[in-house]
Coordinates of C-alpha atoms and ligand atoms in Angstrom, one line a residue:
M70 CA -9.5 1.3 7.7
N71 CA -8.1 0.9 11.2
I72 CA -10.2 -0.2 14.1
F73 CA -11.6 2.8 16.1
T74 CA -13.8 3.8 18.9
Q75 CA -15.9 6.9 18.7
H76 CA -17.2 8.5 21.8
N77 CA -18.0 12.2 21.7
P78 CA -20.0 13.2 24.8
T79 CA -20.6 16.9 23.9
K80 CA -24.3 17.7 23.6
L81 CA -24.7 20.1 20.7
Y82 CA -27.5 22.7 20.7
F83 CA -27.4 24.2 17.2
G84 CA -29.4 27.0 15.6
K85 CA -31.1 30.3 16.3
G86 CA -32.5 30.8 19.8
Q87 CA -30.8 27.7 21.3
I88 CA -29.4 29.9 24.1
S89 CA -32.7 29.1 25.8
Q90 CA -31.2 25.6 26.5
L91 CA -28.6 27.1 28.8
S92 CA -31.1 27.2 31.7
T93 CA -31.7 23.5 31.2
E94 CA -28.0 22.7 31.5
V95 CA -27.0 25.0 34.4
R96 CA -28.9 24.9 37.6
Q97 CA -28.5 26.9 40.9
M98 CA -24.8 26.6 40.7
K99 CA -21.6 28.6 41.0
V100 CA -20.7 29.4 37.4
L101 CA -17.5 31.0 36.2
L102 CA -18.2 32.9 33.1
V103 CA -15.0 33.1 30.9
Y104 CA -14.9 35.5 28.0
G105 CA -12.6 37.7 25.9
G106 CA -12.2 41.3 25.0
G107 CA -15.7 42.5 25.1
S108 CA -17.3 41.7 21.7
I109 CA -20.0 39.7 23.5
K110 CA -21.1 42.9 25.3
Q111 CA -21.6 44.7 22.0
N112 CA -23.4 42.0 20.1
G113 CA -26.0 41.1 22.8
V114 CA -24.6 37.6 23.6
Y115 CA -23.5 38.6 27.1
E116 CA -27.0 39.8 27.9
D117 CA -28.6 36.6 26.6
V118 CA -26.3 34.5 28.7
I119 CA -26.8 36.5 31.9
N120 CA -30.6 36.4 31.5
E121 CA -30.5 32.6 31.1
L122 CA -28.3 32.2 34.2
K123 CA -30.5 34.5 36.2
K124 CA -33.6 32.3 35.4
V125 CA -32.0 29.5 37.3
E126 CA -30.6 31.7 40.0
A127 CA -27.0 30.7 39.3
T128 CA -24.3 32.5 41.1
I129 CA -22.1 34.2 38.5
F130 CA -18.4 34.8 38.8
K131 CA -16.5 36.4 35.9
L132 CA -13.2 36.0 34.1
P133 CA -13.0 38.6 31.3
G134 CA -10.0 39.5 29.1
V135 CA -9.0 36.1 27.7
E136 CA -6.6 37.1 24.9
P137 CA -6.5 35.6 21.4
N138 CA -3.8 32.9 21.7
P139 CA -4.7 32.5 25.3
R140 CA -2.0 32.8 27.9
L141 CA -1.0 30.7 30.8
T142 CA -1.2 33.8 33.1
T143 CA -4.9 34.1 32.4
V144 CA -5.4 30.4 33.1
Y145 CA -3.8 30.9 36.5
R146 CA -6.3 33.7 37.2
G147 CA -9.2 31.4 36.4
V148 CA -7.8 28.5 38.5
E149 CA -7.4 30.9 41.5
I150 CA -11.1 32.0 41.2
C151 CA -12.3 28.3 40.9
K152 CA -10.3 27.3 44.0
S153 CA -11.2 30.3 46.2
E154 CA -14.9 30.4 45.3
G155 CA -15.6 26.7 44.9
I156 CA -16.9 27.0 41.3
D157 CA -19.2 24.1 40.1
I158 CA -19.1 24.7 36.3
L159 CA -17.2 26.8 33.8
L160 CA -19.0 28.6 31.0
A161 CA -16.9 29.7 28.0
V162 CA -18.5 32.4 25.9
G163 CA -16.4 33.2 22.9
G164 CA -14.2 31.6 20.2
G165 CA -11.5 29.0 20.4
S166 CA -9.2 31.0 22.6
V167 CA -11.8 31.4 25.3
I168 CA -12.8 27.8 25.1
D169 CA -9.2 26.6 25.2
C170 CA -8.4 28.8 28.2
T171 CA -11.5 27.4 29.9
K172 CA -10.4 23.8 29.3
A173 CA -7.0 24.6 31.0
I174 CA -8.7 26.3 33.9
A175 CA -11.0 23.2 34.3
I176 CA -8.0 20.8 34.8
G177 CA -6.0 23.4 36.9
A178 CA -8.9 23.8 39.3
K179 CA -8.7 20.1 40.2
Y180 CA -4.9 20.0 40.6
D181 CA -2.8 20.9 43.6
G182 CA 0.3 21.8 41.6
D183 CA 1.0 24.2 38.7
V184 CA -1.4 23.6 35.7
W185 CA 1.6 24.0 33.3
E186 CA 2.8 20.6 34.6
L187 CA -0.4 19.0 33.2
I188 CA -0.2 20.9 29.9
T189 CA 3.4 19.8 29.4
R190 CA 2.5 16.2 30.4
K191 CA 4.8 16.2 33.4
A192 CA 1.9 15.1 35.5
P193 CA -1.2 13.1 34.5
I194 CA -4.6 14.8 34.1
E195 CA -6.9 13.0 36.4
S196 CA -9.8 15.3 37.0
A197 CA -11.5 18.4 35.6
L198 CA -14.4 20.7 36.4
P199 CA -17.3 20.4 33.9
I200 CA -17.4 22.9 31.0
G201 CA -20.2 24.4 28.8
T202 CA -19.6 26.7 25.8
V203 CA -21.5 29.4 23.9
L204 CA -19.7 29.7 20.7
T205 CA -19.3 33.1 19.0
L206 CA -16.8 32.3 16.3
A207 CA -16.7 29.4 13.8
A208 CA -13.1 28.1 13.4
T209 CA -11.4 25.7 15.8
G210 CA -13.9 23.0 16.6
S211 CA -12.9 23.4 20.3
E212 CA -16.6 23.5 21.2
M213 CA -16.8 19.7 20.4
N214 CA -13.3 18.3 20.9
P215 CA -11.0 17.5 23.8
I216 CA -8.1 19.8 22.6
S217 CA -6.7 23.1 23.9
V218 CA -3.8 25.3 22.9
I219 CA -2.1 27.5 25.5
S220 CA 0.7 30.0 25.2
N221 CA 3.3 30.4 27.8
W222 CA 4.6 33.9 27.0
E223 CA 7.5 33.7 29.4
T224 CA 9.1 30.7 27.7
K225 CA 7.6 31.6 24.3
D226 CA 5.9 28.1 24.0
K227 CA 2.5 27.5 22.5
L228 CA 1.4 24.0 23.3
G229 CA -1.5 21.8 22.2
W230 CA -2.7 19.3 24.7
G231 CA -5.9 17.2 25.2
S232 CA -7.8 15.0 27.5
P233 CA -11.2 13.3 27.2
L234 CA -12.0 15.0 30.5
V235 CA -12.3 18.4 28.8
F236 CA -14.8 17.6 26.1
P237 CA -17.4 20.3 26.8
R238 CA -20.5 18.8 28.4
F239 CA -22.7 21.0 26.1
S240 CA -22.1 23.6 23.5
I241 CA -24.6 26.2 22.2
L242 CA -24.1 27.2 18.6
D243 CA -26.3 30.0 17.4
P244 CA -25.1 31.3 14.0
T245 CA -26.5 34.8 14.7
Y246 CA -23.9 35.1 17.4
T247 CA -21.2 35.0 14.7
F248 CA -22.8 37.9 12.6
S249 CA -20.5 40.4 14.3
V250 CA -17.2 38.5 13.5
S251 CA -15.2 40.8 11.2
H252 CA -14.4 40.1 7.6
K253 CA -10.7 39.4 8.4
Q254 CA -11.5 37.1 11.4
T255 CA -14.1 35.3 9.3
V256 CA -11.4 34.5 6.7
Y257 CA -9.1 33.2 9.4
G258 CA -11.9 30.9 10.7
I259 CA -12.5 29.6 7.2
V260 CA -8.8 28.8 6.7
D261 CA -8.5 27.1 10.1
S262 CA -11.5 24.9 9.6
M263 CA -10.4 23.9 6.1
S264 CA -6.9 23.2 7.4
H265 CA -8.4 20.8 10.0
A266 CA -10.1 18.9 7.2
L267 CA -7.0 19.0 5.0
E268 CA -4.7 17.7 7.7
S269 CA -7.2 14.9 8.4
Y270 CA -7.0 14.1 4.6
F271 CA -3.3 13.5 4.6
H272 CA -3.3 10.1 6.3
R273 CA -1.6 6.9 5.2
T274 CA -4.4 4.4 5.9
K275 CA -5.7 2.2 3.1
N276 CA -9.4 1.7 2.1
T277 CA -10.9 4.9 3.5
P278 CA -13.3 5.9 0.6
L279 CA -16.0 7.2 2.8
I280 CA -13.9 9.4 5.0
D281 CA -12.0 10.7 2.0
A282 CA -15.2 11.6 0.2
F283 CA -16.6 13.2 3.4
I284 CA -13.6 15.4 3.7
E285 CA -13.6 16.3 0.0
S286 CA -17.3 17.2 0.2
L287 CA -16.7 19.4 3.3
L288 CA -13.9 21.2 1.4
R289 CA -16.0 21.8 -1.7
T290 CA -18.8 23.1 0.6
A291 CA -16.3 25.6 2.2
I292 CA -15.1 26.7 -1.3
Q293 CA -18.7 27.3 -2.5
T294 CA -19.9 29.0 0.7
A295 CA -16.9 31.1 1.9
P296 CA -17.0 33.8 -0.9
K297 CA -20.8 34.2 -0.5
L298 CA -20.5 34.6 3.3
L299 CA -17.7 37.2 2.9
E300 CA -20.1 39.2 0.6
D301 CA -22.8 39.1 3.2
L302 CA -21.5 38.6 6.8
T303 CA -24.9 38.6 8.3
S304 CA -26.3 35.9 6.1
Y305 CA -27.9 33.3 8.4
D306 CA -27.7 30.6 5.8
H307 CA -23.9 31.0 5.1
R308 CA -23.0 31.5 8.8
E309 CA -24.9 28.3 9.7
T310 CA -23.2 26.3 7.0
M311 CA -19.7 27.5 8.1
M312 CA -20.5 27.0 11.8
Y313 CA -21.6 23.4 11.4
L314 CA -18.7 22.8 9.0
S315 CA -16.0 24.1 11.4
T316 CA -17.4 21.9 14.2
I317 CA -17.4 18.8 12.1
A318 CA -14.0 19.6 10.7
F319 CA -12.4 19.0 14.1
N320 CA -14.7 17.0 16.3
E321 CA -12.8 13.8 15.5
T322 CA -15.4 12.5 13.0
L323 CA -12.9 13.0 10.1
L324 CA -10.3 10.9 11.9
N325 CA -12.5 7.8 12.3
G326 CA -10.7 4.7 11.0
T327 CA -7.5 6.5 9.9
D328 CA -4.1 6.9 11.4
G329 CA -5.0 10.5 12.4
G330 CA -3.7 12.5 9.5
D331 CA -0.8 14.9 9.3
W332 CA -0.7 17.9 11.6
G333 CA 2.8 19.0 10.7
S334 CA 1.8 22.4 9.4
H335 CA -0.3 23.1 12.6
R336 CA 2.9 22.3 14.6
I337 CA 4.9 24.8 12.6
E338 CA 2.1 27.4 12.9
H339 CA 2.0 27.0 16.7
A340 CA 5.8 27.6 16.8
L341 CA 5.4 30.6 14.6
S342 CA 2.6 32.2 16.6
A343 CA 4.4 31.4 19.9
V344 CA 7.3 33.6 18.6
Y345 CA 5.2 36.3 16.8
D346 CA 1.7 36.1 18.3
I347 CA 0.1 36.2 14.8
P348 CA -3.5 34.9 14.2
H349 CA -3.6 31.1 13.9
G350 CA -5.7 31.2 10.6
G351 CA -3.3 33.7 9.1
G352 CA -0.3 31.6 9.8
L353 CA -2.0 28.5 8.4
A354 CA -3.0 30.2 5.2
I355 CA 0.7 31.0 4.6
L356 CA 2.2 27.6 5.7
F357 CA -0.2 25.0 4.4
P358 CA 0.2 25.5 0.6
N359 CA 3.9 25.5 1.1
W360 CA 3.7 22.3 3.2
L361 CA 1.8 20.8 0.2
E362 CA 4.5 21.9 -2.2
H363 CA 7.1 20.4 0.1
V364 CA 5.5 17.0 0.5
L365 CA 4.3 16.5 -3.0
E366 CA 7.9 16.3 -4.2
E367 CA 8.3 13.1 -2.3
D368 CA 4.7 11.7 -2.7
P369 CA 2.2 13.6 -4.9
S370 CA -0.5 10.9 -4.6
R371 CA -3.0 12.5 -2.1
V372 CA -2.2 16.1 -3.3
K373 CA -3.2 14.9 -6.7
M374 CA -6.4 13.4 -5.3
L375 CA -7.1 16.8 -3.6
A376 CA -6.5 18.7 -6.9
M377 CA -8.8 16.5 -8.9
N378 CA -11.6 15.8 -6.4
V379 CA -11.8 19.2 -4.7
F380 CA -10.6 21.7 -7.3
G381 CA -11.7 19.8 -10.4
I382 CA -8.3 19.8 -12.0
S383 CA -7.9 17.5 -15.0
D384 CA -5.0 15.0 -15.1
E385 CA -5.1 14.7 -18.9
G386 CA -1.6 14.6 -20.4
K387 CA 0.0 15.6 -17.1
S388 CA 2.3 13.8 -14.7
D389 CA 1.2 13.2 -11.1
I390 CA 3.5 15.9 -9.8
E391 CA 2.1 18.4 -12.3
V392 CA -1.5 17.8 -11.2
A393 CA -0.5 17.9 -7.5
K394 CA 1.4 21.3 -8.1
E395 CA -1.7 22.7 -9.7
G396 CA -3.7 21.6 -6.6
A397 CA -1.4 23.4 -4.2
K398 CA -1.6 26.5 -6.4
A399 CA -5.4 26.3 -6.5
L400 CA -5.6 26.2 -2.7
R401 CA -3.3 29.2 -2.3
A402 CA -5.2 31.1 -5.0
F403 CA -8.5 30.3 -3.3
W404 CA -7.4 31.5 0.2
N405 CA -5.7 34.6 -1.4
S406 CA -9.0 35.4 -3.2
L407 CA -10.7 35.5 0.2
G408 CA -8.1 38.0 1.4
A409 CA -5.9 35.6 3.5
P410 CA -2.2 36.4 3.7
S411 CA 0.2 34.4 1.6
R412 CA 3.7 35.3 2.7
L413 CA 5.3 35.7 6.2
S414 CA 6.4 39.1 5.0
D415 CA 2.7 40.1 5.2
Y416 CA 3.3 40.0 9.0
D417 CA 6.8 41.5 8.7
I418 CA 8.4 38.2 9.5
D419 CA 11.8 37.5 7.9
D420 CA 14.3 34.7 8.4
R421 CA 15.9 36.2 11.6
D422 CA 14.2 33.8 14.0
I423 CA 14.0 30.8 11.8
E424 CA 16.1 28.6 14.0
L425 CA 14.0 29.5 17.1
I426 CA 10.8 28.6 15.2
I427 CA 12.3 25.3 14.1
D428 CA 13.3 24.6 17.8
K429 CA 9.8 25.4 18.9
T430 CA 8.3 23.1 16.2
F431 CA 10.2 20.2 17.8
I432 CA 9.2 21.0 21.3
K433 CA 7.5 17.6 21.2
P434 CA 9.1 14.8 19.1
G435 CA 7.5 13.5 15.8
V436 CA 6.3 16.2 13.4
G437 CA 4.2 14.9 10.5
L438 CA 2.9 11.6 9.3
Y439 CA 2.2 11.8 5.6
K440 CA 5.8 13.0 5.6
E441 CA 7.7 13.0 8.8
L442 CA 9.5 16.3 8.9
D443 CA 13.1 16.9 10.1
R444 CA 14.7 20.3 10.8
E445 CA 15.7 20.6 7.1
S446 CA 12.1 20.0 5.9
V447 CA 10.7 22.6 8.4
R448 CA 13.4 25.1 7.3
D449 CA 12.4 24.5 3.6
I450 CA 8.7 25.1 4.4
L451 CA 9.5 28.3 6.3
I452 CA 11.8 29.6 3.5
R453 CA 9.2 28.8 0.9
S454 CA 6.8 30.9 3.0
M455 CA 9.0 34.0 3.4
Ligands
NAD720 N1 -8.9 23.6 20.6 C1 -8.7 23.4 19.3 O1 -9.1 22.3 18.9 C2 -8.0 24.4 18.5 C3 -7.9 24.1 17.1 C4 -7.3 25.1 16.3 C5 -6.8 26.3 16.9 N2 -6.9 26.5 18.2 C6 -6.5 27.7 18.9 O2 -7.6 28.6 19.0 C7 -7.1 29.9 19.0 C8 -7.9 30.7 17.9 O3 -9.3 30.7 18.2 P1 -10.3 31.3 17.2 O4 -9.8 31.2 15.8 O5 -11.6 30.8 17.5 O6 -10.2 32.9 17.5 P2 -10.2 33.6 18.9 O7 -11.0 32.9 19.9 O8 -8.8 33.9 19.2 O9 -10.9 35.0 18.5 C9 -10.3 35.9 17.6 C10 -10.9 37.3 17.8 O10 -12.3 37.3 17.4 C11 -13.0 38.0 18.4 N3 -14.4 37.5 18.4 C12 -14.8 36.3 18.9 N4 -16.1 36.2 18.7 C13 -16.6 37.4 18.1 C14 -17.8 37.8 17.7 N5 -18.9 37.1 17.7 N6 -17.9 39.1 17.1 C15 -16.7 39.9 17.0 N7 -15.5 39.4 17.4 C16 -15.4 38.2 18.0 C17 -12.2 37.7 19.7 O11 -12.5 38.7 20.7 C18 -10.8 37.8 19.2 O12 -10.3 39.1 19.2 C19 -5.6 29.9 18.8 O13 -5.0 30.0 20.0 C20 -5.5 28.5 18.1 O14 -4.1 28.0 18.3 C21 -7.5 25.5 19.0

């Protein structure tokens, strides 16, 4: 293992009814409520939040309409409200897009220049407003991590960035709040959280038996739970399992003591959804098995481990590459069985913009760690995905 420091300051309130803790976290303050397209008004979450805020006589300001793949223009709107109204705390009520947008507003509110300069690292992030979240969709882990992804639709860039200053101060996770998430969106969430675990798995650090087994167990749990959840979208038991799983999959626990894993396929997906605005989980379901097939040709070792320890594939009488290939196939087959897309053509994407997607993948240098990808490798993964 490598040396590491773990410090995750997010206080987690997990389980049914935990919204009652909101009034212990937010006092008589100016709160900016950030939310999306209105699902929270249909499923009762909005009412629960407002009732809690009223209990403590908070002054409520609102920023509705955060889009999936949140846009810089919406961040600007939030920053403006924070500055003009003197907001004390931001409350994100939604999925990863709403939380990521809120994180960007939090840093923009404390900066005199254009927040895009902070996201693109042209200026250092030195301060942020505090954030709380009420999660409504299990997928990204944003509720307990310092990461955010913002799309600049003008330049067609989708950029991941992070700062310890944007760890949510608290997050409320009530599985019943995810009952209304559609079948399709639930599938995307499952794929996204499994991808976070898988990308953490593809590290190059020696002597990591506990973290490896932890990740394998998380993946096996997802494989056992996901089909049952999709049969019964309002099962508290299955929603709670997937909600906790998606938080753990990307709250940095799985990176303890390793070199951080390989996030090459996430980088390609961000480039893809910057150009085509497709759902993040849908893009990953297509790209990740093709990334596996690409990297196993050079080094099948950890793909083989995944095949045997997660999918129970036997290695008897087979070469390492054969076992690894079966593993990649098993992952694709599992996601397909849930109803996830498997080809870019499922989104009507052909090779027309392939060079642009490759350019966007390399917007920051260094793509991949288990295998460092060059333009040719990214092209190969995209062509395999067509
Ligand atoms: N910050 C991170 O660590 C991180 C990690 C991975 C991905 N991301 C980013 O997060 C974004 C995706 O977030 P997401 O997958 O959570 O989805 P999302 O937040 O984009 O939401 C997807 C859709 O689900 C709807 N929805 C949310 N909660 C609902 C509910 N309870 N009932 C019904 N509908 C509901 C939303 O309105 C939206 O239409 C992408 O931009 C992706 O790049 C961030």
